[in-house]
GROMACS .gro file of C-alpha atoms in nm:
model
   90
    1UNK     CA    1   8.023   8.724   8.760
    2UNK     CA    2   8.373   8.631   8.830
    3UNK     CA    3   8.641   8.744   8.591
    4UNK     CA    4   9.002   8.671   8.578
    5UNK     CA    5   9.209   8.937   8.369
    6UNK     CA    6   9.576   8.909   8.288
    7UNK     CA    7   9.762   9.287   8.203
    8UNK     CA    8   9.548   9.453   8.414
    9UNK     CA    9   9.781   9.725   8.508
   10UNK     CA   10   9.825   9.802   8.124
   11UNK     CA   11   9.671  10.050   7.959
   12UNK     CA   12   9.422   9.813   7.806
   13UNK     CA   13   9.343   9.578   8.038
   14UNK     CA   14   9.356   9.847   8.302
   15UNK     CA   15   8.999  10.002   8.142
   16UNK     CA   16   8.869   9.628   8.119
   17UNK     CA   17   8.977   9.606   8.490
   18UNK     CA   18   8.860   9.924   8.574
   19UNK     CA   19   8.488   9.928   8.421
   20UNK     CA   20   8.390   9.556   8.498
   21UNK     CA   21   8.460   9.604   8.849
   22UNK     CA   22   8.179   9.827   8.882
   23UNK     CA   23   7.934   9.536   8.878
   24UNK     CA   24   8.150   9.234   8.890
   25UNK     CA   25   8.424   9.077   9.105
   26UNK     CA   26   8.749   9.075   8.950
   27UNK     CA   27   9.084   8.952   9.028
   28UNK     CA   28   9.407   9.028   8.796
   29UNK     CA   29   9.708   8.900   8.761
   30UNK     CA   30   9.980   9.082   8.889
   31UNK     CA   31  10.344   9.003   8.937
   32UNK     CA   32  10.522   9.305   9.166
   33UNK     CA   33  10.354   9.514   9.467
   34UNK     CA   34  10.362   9.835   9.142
   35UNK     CA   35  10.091   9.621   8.978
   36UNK     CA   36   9.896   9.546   9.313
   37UNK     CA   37   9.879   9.899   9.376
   38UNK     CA   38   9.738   9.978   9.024
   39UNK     CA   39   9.465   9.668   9.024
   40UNK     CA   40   9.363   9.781   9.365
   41UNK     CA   41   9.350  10.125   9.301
   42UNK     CA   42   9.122   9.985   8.982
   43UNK     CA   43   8.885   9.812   9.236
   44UNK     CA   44   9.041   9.452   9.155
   45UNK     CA   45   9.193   9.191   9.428
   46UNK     CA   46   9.549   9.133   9.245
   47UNK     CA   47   9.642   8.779   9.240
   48UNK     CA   48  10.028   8.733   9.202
   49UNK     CA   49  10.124   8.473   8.931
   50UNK     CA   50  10.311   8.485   8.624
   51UNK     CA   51  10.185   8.488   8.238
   52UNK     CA   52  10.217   8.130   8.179
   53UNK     CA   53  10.239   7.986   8.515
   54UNK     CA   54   9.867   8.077   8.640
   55UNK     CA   55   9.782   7.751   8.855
   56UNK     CA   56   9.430   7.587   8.814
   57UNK     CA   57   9.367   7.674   9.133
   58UNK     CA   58   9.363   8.038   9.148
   59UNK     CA   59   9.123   7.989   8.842
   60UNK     CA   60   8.824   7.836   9.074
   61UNK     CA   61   8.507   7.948   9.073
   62UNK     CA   62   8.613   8.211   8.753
   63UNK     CA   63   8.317   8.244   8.517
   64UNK     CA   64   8.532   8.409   8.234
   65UNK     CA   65   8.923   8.478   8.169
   66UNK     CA   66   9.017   8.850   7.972
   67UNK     CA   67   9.413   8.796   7.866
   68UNK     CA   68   9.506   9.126   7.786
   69UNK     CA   69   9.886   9.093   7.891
   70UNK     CA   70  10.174   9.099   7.614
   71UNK     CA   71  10.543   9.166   7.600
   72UNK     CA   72  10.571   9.482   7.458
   73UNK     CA   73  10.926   9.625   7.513
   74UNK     CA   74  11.121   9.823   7.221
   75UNK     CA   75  11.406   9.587   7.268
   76UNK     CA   76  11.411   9.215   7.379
   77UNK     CA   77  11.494   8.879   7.200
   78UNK     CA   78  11.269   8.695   7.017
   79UNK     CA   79  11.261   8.393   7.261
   80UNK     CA   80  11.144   8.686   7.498
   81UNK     CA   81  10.842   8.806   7.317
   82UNK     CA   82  10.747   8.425   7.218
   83UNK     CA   83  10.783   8.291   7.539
   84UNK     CA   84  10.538   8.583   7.683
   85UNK     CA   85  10.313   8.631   7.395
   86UNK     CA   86  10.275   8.289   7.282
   87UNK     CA   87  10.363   8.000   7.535
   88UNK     CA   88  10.203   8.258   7.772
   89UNK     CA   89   9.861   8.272   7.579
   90UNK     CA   90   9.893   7.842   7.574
   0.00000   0.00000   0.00000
């Protein structure tokens, strides 16, 4: 199976990343060459993109999508979290 996972080099979505690769191939969003390192060292192929931005494209030939990627920061504004955690999901 092919599986696409968003926040991949979080704690959640790293064990998602982490125990599908074992018998699938899995590709993860990742947005700086920290997060490649993580999703490799996970036994994913990172994919850079942004939450919310993810062209079509680098969705071919996925069987299934895992979002597991929020904005989670003790401070931010609240056009901040909805743009990530909301217009991102969309």
């Amino acid at each position: 199976m092919n599986i696409f996972i968003t926040g991949a080099s979080g704690f959640v979505g790293g064990a998602i990343a982490k125990h599908l690769s074992r018998n699938h191939s899995v590709r993860c969003m990742s947005r700086s060459a920290a997060s490649d390192a993580v999703i490799q060292a996970l036994g994913c192929e990172p994919v850079r993109c942004a939450l919310g931005a993810v062209d079509a494209a680098l969705l071919a030939n996925t069987d299934t999508v895992i979002h597991a990627a929020a904005f989670v920061g003790d401070w931010g504004s609240h056009a901040d979290y909805w743009q990530a955690n909301v217009v991102g999901t969309e």
